[in-house]
Coordinates of C-alpha atoms in Angstrom, one line a residue:
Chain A
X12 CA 38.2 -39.0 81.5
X13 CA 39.3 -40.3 85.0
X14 CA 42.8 -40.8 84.8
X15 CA 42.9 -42.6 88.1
X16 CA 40.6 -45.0 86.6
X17 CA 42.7 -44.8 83.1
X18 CA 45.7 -46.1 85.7
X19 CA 43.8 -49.0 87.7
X20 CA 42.7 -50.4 84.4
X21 CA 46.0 -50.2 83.0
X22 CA 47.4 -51.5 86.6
X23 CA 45.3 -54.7 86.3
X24 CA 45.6 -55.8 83.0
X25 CA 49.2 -55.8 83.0
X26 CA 48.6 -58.4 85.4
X27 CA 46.2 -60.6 83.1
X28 CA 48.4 -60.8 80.6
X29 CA 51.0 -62.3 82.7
X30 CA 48.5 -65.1 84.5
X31 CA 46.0 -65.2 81.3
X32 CA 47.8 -68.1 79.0
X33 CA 45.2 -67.3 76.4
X34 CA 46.3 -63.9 76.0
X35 CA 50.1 -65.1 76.1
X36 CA 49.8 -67.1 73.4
X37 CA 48.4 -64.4 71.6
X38 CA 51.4 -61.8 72.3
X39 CA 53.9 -64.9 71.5
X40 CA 52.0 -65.6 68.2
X41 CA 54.1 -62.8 66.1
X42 CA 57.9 -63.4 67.4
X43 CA 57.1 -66.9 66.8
X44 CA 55.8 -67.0 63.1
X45 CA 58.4 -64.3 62.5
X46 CA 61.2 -66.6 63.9
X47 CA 59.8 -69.5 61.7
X48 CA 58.7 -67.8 58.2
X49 CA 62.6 -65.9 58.4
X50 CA 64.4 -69.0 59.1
X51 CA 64.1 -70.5 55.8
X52 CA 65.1 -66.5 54.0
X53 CA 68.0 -66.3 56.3
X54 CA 69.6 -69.9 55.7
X55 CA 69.1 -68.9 51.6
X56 CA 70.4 -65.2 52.7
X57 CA 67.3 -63.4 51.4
X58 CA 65.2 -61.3 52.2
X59 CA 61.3 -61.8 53.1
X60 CA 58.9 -61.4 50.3
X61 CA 57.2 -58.3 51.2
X62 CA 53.5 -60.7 51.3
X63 CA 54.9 -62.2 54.5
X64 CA 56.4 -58.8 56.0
X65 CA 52.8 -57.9 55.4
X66 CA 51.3 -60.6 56.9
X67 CA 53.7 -60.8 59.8
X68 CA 52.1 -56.9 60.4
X69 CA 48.4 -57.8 59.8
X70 CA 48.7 -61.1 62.0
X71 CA 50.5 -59.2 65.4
X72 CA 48.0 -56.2 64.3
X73 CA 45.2 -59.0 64.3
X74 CA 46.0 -61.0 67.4
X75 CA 47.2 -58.5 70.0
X76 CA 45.2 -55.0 69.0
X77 CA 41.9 -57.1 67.7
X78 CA 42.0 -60.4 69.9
X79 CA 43.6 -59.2 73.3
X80 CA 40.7 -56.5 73.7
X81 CA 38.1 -59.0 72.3
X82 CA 38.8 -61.7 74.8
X83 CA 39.3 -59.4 77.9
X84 CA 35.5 -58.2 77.3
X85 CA 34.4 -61.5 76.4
X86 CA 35.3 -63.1 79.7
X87 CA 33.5 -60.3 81.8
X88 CA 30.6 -60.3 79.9
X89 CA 30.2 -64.0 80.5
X90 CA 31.2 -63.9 84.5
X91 CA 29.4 -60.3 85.1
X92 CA 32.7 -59.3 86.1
X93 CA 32.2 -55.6 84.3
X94 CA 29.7 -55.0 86.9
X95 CA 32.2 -54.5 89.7
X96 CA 33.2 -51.4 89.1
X97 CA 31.3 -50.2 85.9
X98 CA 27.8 -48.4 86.8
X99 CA 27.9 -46.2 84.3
X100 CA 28.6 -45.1 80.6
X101 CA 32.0 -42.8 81.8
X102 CA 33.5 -46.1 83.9
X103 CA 33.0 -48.0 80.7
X104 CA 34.5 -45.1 78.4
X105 CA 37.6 -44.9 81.5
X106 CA 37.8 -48.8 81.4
X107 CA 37.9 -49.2 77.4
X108 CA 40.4 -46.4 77.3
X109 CA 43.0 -47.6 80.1
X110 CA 42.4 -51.3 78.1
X111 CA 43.3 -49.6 74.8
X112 CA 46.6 -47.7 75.5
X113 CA 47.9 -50.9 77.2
X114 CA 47.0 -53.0 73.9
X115 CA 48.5 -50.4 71.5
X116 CA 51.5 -49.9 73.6
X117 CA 52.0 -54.2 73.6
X118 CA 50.9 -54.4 70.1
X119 CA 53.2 -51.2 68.9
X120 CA 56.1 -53.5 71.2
X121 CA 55.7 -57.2 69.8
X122 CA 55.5 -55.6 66.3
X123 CA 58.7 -54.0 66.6
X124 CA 60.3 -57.4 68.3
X125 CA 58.6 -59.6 65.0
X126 CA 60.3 -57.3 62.9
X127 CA 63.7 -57.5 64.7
X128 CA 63.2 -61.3 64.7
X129 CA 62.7 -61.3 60.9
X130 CA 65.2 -58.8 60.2
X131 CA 63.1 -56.8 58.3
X132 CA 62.9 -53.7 60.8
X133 CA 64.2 -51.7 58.3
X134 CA 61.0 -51.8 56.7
X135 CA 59.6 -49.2 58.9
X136 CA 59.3 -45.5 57.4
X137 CA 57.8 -42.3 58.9
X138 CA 55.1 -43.1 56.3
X139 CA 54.5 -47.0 57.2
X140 CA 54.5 -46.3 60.8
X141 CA 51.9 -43.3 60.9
X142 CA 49.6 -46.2 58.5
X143 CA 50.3 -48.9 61.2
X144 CA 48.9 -46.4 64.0
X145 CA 45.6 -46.1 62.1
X146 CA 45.7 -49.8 61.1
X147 CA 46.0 -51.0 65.2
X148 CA 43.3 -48.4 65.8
X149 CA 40.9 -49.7 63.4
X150 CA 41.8 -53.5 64.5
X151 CA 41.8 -52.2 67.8
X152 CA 37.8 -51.0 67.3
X153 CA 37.3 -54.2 66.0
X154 CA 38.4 -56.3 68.5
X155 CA 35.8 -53.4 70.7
X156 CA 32.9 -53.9 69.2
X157 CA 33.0 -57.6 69.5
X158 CA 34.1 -57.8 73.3
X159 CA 31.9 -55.6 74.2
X160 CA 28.8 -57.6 72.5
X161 CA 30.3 -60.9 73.0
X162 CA 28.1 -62.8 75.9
X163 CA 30.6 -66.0 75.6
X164 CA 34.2 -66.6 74.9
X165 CA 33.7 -69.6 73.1
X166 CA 31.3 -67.6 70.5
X167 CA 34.0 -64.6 71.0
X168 CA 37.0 -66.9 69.7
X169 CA 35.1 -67.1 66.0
X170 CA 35.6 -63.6 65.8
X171 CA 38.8 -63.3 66.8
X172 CA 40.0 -66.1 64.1
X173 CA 37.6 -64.2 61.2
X174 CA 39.3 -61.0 61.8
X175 CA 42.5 -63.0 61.9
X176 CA 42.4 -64.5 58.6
X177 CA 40.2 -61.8 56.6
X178 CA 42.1 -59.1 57.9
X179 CA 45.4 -60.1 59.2
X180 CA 46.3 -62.3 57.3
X181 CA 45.0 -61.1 53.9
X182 CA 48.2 -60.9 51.7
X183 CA 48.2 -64.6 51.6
X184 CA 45.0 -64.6 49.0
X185 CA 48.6 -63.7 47.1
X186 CA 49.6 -67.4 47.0
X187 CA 45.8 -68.1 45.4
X188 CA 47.3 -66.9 42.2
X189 CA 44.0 -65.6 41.6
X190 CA 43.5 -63.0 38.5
X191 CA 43.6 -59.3 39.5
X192 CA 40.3 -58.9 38.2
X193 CA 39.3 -61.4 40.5
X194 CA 36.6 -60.8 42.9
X195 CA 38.4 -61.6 45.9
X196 CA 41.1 -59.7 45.0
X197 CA 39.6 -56.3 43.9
X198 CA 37.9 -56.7 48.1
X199 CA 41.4 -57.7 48.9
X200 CA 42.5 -54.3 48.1
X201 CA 40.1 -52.3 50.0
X202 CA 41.5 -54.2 53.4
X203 CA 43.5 -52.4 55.8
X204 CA 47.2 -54.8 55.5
X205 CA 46.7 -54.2 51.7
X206 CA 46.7 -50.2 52.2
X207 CA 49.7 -50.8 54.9
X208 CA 51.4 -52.3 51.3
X209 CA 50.0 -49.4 48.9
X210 CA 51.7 -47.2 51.8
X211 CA 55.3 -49.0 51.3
X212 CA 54.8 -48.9 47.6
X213 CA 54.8 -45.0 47.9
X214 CA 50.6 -45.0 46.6
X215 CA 50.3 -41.1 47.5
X216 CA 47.2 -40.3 49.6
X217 CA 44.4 -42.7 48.8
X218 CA 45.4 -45.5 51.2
X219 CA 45.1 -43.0 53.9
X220 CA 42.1 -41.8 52.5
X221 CA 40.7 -45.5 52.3
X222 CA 42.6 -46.6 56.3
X223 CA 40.7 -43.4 57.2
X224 CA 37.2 -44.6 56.2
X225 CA 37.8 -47.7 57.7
X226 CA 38.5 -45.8 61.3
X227 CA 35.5 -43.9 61.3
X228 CA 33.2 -46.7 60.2
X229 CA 34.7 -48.8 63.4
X230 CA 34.8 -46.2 65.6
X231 CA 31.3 -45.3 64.9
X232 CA 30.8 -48.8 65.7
X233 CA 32.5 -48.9 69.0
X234 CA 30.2 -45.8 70.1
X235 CA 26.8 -47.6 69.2
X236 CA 28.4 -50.8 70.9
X237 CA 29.0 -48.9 74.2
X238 CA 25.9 -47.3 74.3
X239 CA 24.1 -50.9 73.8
X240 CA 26.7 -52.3 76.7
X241 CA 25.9 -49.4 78.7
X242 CA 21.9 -50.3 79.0
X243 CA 23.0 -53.8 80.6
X244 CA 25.2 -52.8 83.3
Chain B
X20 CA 18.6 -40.4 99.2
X21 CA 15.1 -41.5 98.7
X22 CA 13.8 -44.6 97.2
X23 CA 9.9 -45.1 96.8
X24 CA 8.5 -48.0 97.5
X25 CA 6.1 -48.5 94.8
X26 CA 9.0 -48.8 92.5
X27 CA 9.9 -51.9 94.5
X28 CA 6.9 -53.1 95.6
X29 CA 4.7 -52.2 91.6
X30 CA 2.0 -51.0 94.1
X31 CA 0.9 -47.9 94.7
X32 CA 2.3 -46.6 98.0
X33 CA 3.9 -43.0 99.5
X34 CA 5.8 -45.3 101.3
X35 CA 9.9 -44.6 100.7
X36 CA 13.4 -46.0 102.3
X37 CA 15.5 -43.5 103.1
X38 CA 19.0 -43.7 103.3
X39 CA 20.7 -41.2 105.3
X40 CA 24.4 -40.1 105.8
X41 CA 26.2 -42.0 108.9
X42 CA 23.3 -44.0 109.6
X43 CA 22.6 -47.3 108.5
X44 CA 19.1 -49.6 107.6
X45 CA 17.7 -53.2 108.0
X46 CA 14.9 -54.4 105.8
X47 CA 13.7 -57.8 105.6
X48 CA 12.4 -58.1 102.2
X49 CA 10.4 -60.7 100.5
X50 CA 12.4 -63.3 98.8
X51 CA 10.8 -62.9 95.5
X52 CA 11.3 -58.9 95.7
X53 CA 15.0 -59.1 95.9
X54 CA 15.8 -58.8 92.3
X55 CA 13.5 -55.8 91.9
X56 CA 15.0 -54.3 94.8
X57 CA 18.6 -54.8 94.0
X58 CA 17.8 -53.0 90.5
X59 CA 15.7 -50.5 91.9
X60 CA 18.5 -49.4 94.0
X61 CA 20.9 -49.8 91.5
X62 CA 18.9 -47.6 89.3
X63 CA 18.7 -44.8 92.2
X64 CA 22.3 -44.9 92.3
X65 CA 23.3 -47.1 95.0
X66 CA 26.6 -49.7 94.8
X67 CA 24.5 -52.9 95.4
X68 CA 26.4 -55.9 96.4
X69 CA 24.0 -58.6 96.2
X70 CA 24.1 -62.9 94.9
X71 CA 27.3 -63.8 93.9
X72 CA 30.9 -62.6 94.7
X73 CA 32.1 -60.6 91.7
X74 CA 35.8 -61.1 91.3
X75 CA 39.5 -61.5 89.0
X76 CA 40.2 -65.3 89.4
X77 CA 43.6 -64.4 88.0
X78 CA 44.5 -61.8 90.3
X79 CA 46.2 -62.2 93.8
X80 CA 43.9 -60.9 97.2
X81 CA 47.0 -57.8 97.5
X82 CA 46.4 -56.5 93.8
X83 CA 42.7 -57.2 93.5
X84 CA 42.2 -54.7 96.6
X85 CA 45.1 -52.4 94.9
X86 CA 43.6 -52.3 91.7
X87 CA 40.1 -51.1 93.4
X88 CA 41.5 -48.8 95.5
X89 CA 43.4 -47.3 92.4
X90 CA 39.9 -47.4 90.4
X91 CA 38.3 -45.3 93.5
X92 CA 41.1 -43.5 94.2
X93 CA 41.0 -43.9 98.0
X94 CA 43.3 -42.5 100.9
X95 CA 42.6 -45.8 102.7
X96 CA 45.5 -48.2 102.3
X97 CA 45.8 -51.9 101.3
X98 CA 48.4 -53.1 103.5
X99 CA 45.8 -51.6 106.3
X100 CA 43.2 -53.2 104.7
X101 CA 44.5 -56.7 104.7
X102 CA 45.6 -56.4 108.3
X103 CA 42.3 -55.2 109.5
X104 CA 40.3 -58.2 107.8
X105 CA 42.2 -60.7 108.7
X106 CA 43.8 -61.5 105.4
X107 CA 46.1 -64.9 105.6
X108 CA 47.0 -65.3 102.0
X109 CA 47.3 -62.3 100.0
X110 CA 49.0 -63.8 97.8
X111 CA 47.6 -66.8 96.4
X112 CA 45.4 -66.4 93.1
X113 CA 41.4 -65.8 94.0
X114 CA 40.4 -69.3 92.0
X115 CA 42.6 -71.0 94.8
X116 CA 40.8 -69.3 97.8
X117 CA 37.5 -69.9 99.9
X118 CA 34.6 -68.5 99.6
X119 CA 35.3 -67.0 103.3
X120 CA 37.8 -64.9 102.0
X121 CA 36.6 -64.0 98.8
X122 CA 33.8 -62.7 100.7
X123 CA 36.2 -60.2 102.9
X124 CA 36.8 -58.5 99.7
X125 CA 33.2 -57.2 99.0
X126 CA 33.4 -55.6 102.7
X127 CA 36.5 -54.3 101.6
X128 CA 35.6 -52.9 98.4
X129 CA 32.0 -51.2 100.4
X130 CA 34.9 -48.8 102.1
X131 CA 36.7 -48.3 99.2
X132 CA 34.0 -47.3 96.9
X133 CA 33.1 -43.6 96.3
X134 CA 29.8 -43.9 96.1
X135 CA 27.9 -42.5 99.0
X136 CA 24.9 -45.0 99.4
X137 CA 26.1 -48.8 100.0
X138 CA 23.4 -51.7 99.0
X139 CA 24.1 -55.1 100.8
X140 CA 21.5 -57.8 99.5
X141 CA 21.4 -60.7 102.0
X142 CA 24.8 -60.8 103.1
X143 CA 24.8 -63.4 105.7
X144 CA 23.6 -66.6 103.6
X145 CA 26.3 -69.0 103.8
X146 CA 28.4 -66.5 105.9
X147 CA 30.8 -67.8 108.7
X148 CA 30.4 -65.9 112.3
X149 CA 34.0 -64.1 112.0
X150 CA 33.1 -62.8 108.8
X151 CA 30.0 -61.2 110.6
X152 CA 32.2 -59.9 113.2
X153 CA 34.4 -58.2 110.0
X154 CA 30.8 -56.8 108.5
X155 CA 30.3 -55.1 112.0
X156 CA 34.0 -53.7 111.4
X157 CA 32.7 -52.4 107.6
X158 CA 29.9 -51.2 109.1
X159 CA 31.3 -48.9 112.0
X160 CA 33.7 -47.7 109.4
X161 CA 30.8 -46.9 106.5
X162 CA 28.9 -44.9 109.3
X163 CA 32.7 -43.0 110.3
X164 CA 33.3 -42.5 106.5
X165 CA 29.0 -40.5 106.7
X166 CA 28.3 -43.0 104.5
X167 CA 24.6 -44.4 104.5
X168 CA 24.1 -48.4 104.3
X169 CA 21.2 -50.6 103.9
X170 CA 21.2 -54.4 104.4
X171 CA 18.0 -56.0 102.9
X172 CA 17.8 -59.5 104.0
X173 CA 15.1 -62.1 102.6
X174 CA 15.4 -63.7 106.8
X175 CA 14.3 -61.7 109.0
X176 CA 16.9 -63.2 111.9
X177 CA 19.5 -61.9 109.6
X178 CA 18.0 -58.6 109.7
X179 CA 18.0 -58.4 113.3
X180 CA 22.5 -59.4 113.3
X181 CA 22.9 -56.0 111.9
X182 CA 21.1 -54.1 114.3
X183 CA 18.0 -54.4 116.8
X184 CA 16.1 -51.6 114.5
X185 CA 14.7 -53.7 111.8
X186 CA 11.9 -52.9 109.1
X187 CA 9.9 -54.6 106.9
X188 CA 9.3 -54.3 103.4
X189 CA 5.7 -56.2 102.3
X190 CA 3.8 -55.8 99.4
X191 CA 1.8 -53.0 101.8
X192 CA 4.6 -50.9 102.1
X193 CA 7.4 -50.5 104.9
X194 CA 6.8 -51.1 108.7
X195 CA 9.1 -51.7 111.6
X196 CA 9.2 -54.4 113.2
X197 CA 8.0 -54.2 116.7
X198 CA 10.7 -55.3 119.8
X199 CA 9.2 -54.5 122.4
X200 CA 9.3 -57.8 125.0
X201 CA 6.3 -59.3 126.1
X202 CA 6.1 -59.6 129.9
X203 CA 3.3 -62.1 130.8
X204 CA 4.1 -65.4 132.2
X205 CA 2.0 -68.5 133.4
X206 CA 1.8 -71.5 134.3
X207 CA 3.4 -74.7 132.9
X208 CA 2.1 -77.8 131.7
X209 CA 2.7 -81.2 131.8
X210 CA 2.6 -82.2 128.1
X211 CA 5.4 -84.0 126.3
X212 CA 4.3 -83.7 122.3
X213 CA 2.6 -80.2 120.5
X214 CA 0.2 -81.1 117.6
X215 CA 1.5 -79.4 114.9
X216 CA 0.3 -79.0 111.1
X217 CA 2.2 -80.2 108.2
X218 CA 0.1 -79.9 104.6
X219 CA -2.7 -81.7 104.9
X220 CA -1.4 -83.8 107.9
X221 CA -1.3 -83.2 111.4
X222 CA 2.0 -84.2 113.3
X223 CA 2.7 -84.8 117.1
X224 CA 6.4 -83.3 117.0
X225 CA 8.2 -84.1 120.1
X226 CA 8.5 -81.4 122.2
X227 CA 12.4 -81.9 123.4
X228 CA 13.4 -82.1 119.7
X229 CA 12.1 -78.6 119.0
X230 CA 14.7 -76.0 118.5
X231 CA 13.0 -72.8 118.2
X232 CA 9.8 -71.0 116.9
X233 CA 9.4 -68.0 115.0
X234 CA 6.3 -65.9 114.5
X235 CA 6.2 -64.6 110.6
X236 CA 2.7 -62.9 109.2
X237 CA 0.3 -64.1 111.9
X238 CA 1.4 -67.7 111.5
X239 CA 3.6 -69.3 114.0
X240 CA 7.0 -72.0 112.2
X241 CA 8.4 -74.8 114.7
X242 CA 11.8 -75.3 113.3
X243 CA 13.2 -78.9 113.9
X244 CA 16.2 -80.2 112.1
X245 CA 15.7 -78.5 108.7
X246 CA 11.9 -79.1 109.0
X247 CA 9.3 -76.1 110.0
X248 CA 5.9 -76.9 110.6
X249 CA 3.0 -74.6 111.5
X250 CA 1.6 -74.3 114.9
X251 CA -2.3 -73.6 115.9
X252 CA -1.3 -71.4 118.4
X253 CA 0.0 -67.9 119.0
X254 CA 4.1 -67.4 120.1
X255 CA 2.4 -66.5 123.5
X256 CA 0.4 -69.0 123.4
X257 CA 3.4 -71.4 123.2
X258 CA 5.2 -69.6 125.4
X259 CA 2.8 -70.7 128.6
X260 CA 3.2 -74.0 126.8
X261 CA 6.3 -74.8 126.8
X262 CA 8.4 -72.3 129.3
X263 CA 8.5 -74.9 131.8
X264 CA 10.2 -77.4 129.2
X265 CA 13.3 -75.2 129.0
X266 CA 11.9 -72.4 126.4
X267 CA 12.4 -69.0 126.4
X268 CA 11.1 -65.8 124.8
X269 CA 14.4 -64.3 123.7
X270 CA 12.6 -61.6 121.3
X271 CA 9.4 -60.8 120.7
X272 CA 9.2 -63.3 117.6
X273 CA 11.5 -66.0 119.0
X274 CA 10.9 -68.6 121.4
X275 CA 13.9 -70.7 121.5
X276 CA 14.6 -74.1 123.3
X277 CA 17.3 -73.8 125.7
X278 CA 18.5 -77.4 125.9
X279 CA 19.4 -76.5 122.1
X280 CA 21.5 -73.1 122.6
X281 CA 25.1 -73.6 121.5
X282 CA 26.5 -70.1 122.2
X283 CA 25.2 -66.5 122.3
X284 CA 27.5 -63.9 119.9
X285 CA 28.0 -60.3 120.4
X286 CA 27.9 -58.7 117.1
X287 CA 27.8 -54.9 118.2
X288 CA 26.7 -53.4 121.5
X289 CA 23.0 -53.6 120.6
X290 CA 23.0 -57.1 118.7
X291 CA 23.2 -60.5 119.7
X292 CA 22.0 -63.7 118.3
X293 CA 21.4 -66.8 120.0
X294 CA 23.5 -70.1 118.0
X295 CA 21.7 -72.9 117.9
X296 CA 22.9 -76.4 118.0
X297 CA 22.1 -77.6 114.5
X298 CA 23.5 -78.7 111.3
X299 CA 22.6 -75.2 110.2
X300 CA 23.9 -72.9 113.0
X301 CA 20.5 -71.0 113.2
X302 CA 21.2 -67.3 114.3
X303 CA 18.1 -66.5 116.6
X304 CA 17.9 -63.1 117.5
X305 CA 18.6 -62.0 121.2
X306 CA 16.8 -59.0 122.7
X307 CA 19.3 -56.6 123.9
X308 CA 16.9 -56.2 127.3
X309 CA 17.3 -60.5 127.1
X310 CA 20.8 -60.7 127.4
X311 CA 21.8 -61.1 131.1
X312 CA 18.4 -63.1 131.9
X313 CA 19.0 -65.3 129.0
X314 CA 22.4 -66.3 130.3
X315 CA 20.8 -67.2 134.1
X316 CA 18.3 -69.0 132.5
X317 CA 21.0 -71.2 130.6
X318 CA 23.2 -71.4 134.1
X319 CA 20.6 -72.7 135.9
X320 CA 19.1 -75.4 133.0

């Protein structure tokens, strides 16, 4: 690891997320839905169903830690821009990991606003928050692996939006009020938001067990993705 | 470092290009060898600038150069940098600058990078004259730095702006081309019109409209507006021709019309070109040994 090239990486993405609107509206998409889903609570002085908490955490775990990543990639692949400084398969690794702290430290950041914004940052335990590290890592490989493979940002967007809705957003196959025995739910529950609940409903061990898997399938992923970027540079 | 030719060329050869610390190389390569050049090298380990400018839209001139230098982790600083080419507007995004100085910033990342062995693939398509004069600068400082460079141009006048040492790259292998200056002179002669060949028709081209020749492979191009035809005849041949119409040998594959010479540039002490007075601004080499007489010659016209 080159932390000099850690740093650049780090230096110049700052600065995309500041003049890339794209990637704005994606940090501003989790203060905003938790402004408007807690308005309504707070005018009936209530608290938020724990569904939306949940979604509020899958959708900025989604859209920053997933999307951010996904697009970044997306847009060099489709200009050649990784070949400026990338020659090899260590700039890649240095480039992917300088892009990775940033987006977990601005994903770890706007979660933290949401939940201020909702009122609901009591919700975070020792417990919850060590989940929520292995739940932004796994969205983070996700968002990886498609980036990296992603020749267009137009094809990269569909993604983005599936992981979004599948992943992020999954607590709202709640308002389905499909049967438990339900197909759709009994995947629902193997999802990672859905173990970031068990976690809060004091579930022991398994949804760690279960987040776990989920890390090493996608980070498996993300090696075979880099090694298949890494021939085309 | 040593690159083999056959790798380039896909025939067998012993041939190589060698790159060496501090010094630097000009190949004219065939145009439809560039791409397997530029990956060859790429492959060997050289950093290959080549075809389009590769840049951050998004990003300012000041932080594009700061982010590389970060990335490379050079001593060399970007405040220096900007001064020395000539930046105007460091600040402005890249998507709202020119092409001319978008282009600074590949010199300027050559320097910076670590790598050892620079690449430059046709660097003067399309390329204003000061932005030659801030190659030249690059240059120097590559060489100072021990660095090696090669420019591989697909126009062989281009070859010759970087320095008077030029080789060429062929599907035979690599050979240099020869500058040595052909002395002979004769007599003039008193026609107006040169017949000239033009597919399957044969043109009188007028001989006052000519602006240079060039002699490439055996064959021998008039270039007029942005027409070249081929002549039946050898460069030395047209020389005796058409010396007494205001033409002059200023390298040994050049015969350029006088009467069309816009300016002569200085790129380094051992390379000049001749400007011509066209829509295109041909560079025609100069001979360094052509220089002075060149400059009588256009005193006296």
């Amino acid at each position: 690891m080159n932390l000099f090239k850690i740093r650049a990486t780090i230096y110049r993405d700052i600065r995309e997320y500041f003049t890339n609107y794209a990637v704005l509206t994606v940090l501003l998409m989790p203060p905003i839905m938790a402004l408007m889903y807690s308005t309504p609570a707070r005018n009936v002085r209530e608290d938020l169903p724990d569904a939306m908490i949940f979604i509020l955490l899958g959708t900025a775990l989604a859209s920053i830690a997933t999307n951010v990543p996904l697009m970044l990639y997306a847009e060099e692949n489709e200009h050649g821009l990784l070949k400026l400084v990338t020659h090899n398969v260590s700039d890649l690794m240095n480039g992917i990991a300088g892009r990775s702290i940033l987006v977990l430290f601005v994903t770890a950041a706007v979660t933290v606003i949401s939940l201020l914004i909702a009122g609901q940052v009591d919700v975070l335990s020792w417990p919850l928050v060590s989940g929520l590290g292995i739940a932004a890592l796994v969205f983070l490989n996700l968002g990886l692996i498609a980036g990296l493979l992603a020749k267009l940002q137009s094809t990269s967007t569909v993604y983005g939006v599936v992981v979004l809705f599948l992943l992020g957003m999954t607590p709202i196959i709640e308002t389905f009020f499909l049967n438990d025995s339900h197909l759709l739910m009994k995947l629902a529950e193997w999802t990672p938001v859905y173990q970031l609940m068990a976690i809060h409903n004091n579930a022991g061990v398994m949804p760690y067990v279960i987040m776990l898997i989920w890390l090493g399938l996608t980070t498996f992923s993300v090696y075979l993705a880099v090694l298949k970027r890494a021939k085309t540079l | 470092m040593d690159i083999e030719i056959q790798k380039i060329t896909g025939r067998p050869s012993n041939g190589k290009i060698k790159m060496k610390a501090g010094k630097s190389l000009a190949v004219q390569i065939p145009y439809e060898l560039a791409e397997t050049f530029s990956d060859t090298m790429e492959k060997a380990g050289a950093h290959v600038f080549s075809g389009g400018l590769l840049y951050y839209k998004r990003l300012n001139l000041k932080v594009h150069i700061e982010y590389l230098r970060k990335w490379y982790n050079s001593p060399l600083k970007t405040e220096d940098l900007i001064r020395q080419f000539n930046i105007t507007d460091s600040v402005s995004s890249l998507s709202k600058l020119n092409r001319t100085d978008i282009q600074k910033l590949a010199y300027i990342h050559a320097l910076l990078s670590n790598n050892q062995h620079i690449v430059f693939i046709d660097p003067f398509l399309n390329t204003v004259n000061d932005n030659i004069h801030l190659f030249h600068k690059m240059k120097d400082q590559l060489i100072q730095q021990e660095k090696s460079l090669l420019v591989a141009s697909s126009r062989l006048e281009d070859a010759f702006i970087v320095q008077p040492d030029v080789m060429k790259l062929s599907e035979q292998g690599l050979e240099t081309v020869e500058t040595t200056d052909n002395t002979e002179d004769d007599s003039s002669s008193n026609v107006s019109k040169i017949k000239v060949k033009a597919h399957d028709k044969t043109i009188f081209v007028t001989i006052e409209e000519i602006e240079y020749l060039e002699s490439h492979d055996g064959k021998v191009y008039i270039n007029l507006g942005s027409e070249k035809f081929i002549m039946e005849s050898t460069l030395q041949g047209a020389e005796e021709q058409l010396e007494a119409h205001g033409f002059y040998r200023c390298h040994r594959s050049y015969l350029v019309n006088l009467h069309k010479v816009k300016e002569i540039i200085t790129w380094s002490k051992n390379t000049y070109s001749v400007i011509i007075d066209n829509s295109e601004k041909s560079r025609i080499p100069l001979s360094r040994t052509k220089f002075n007489e060149i400059q009588d010659k256009l005193l006296k016209l």
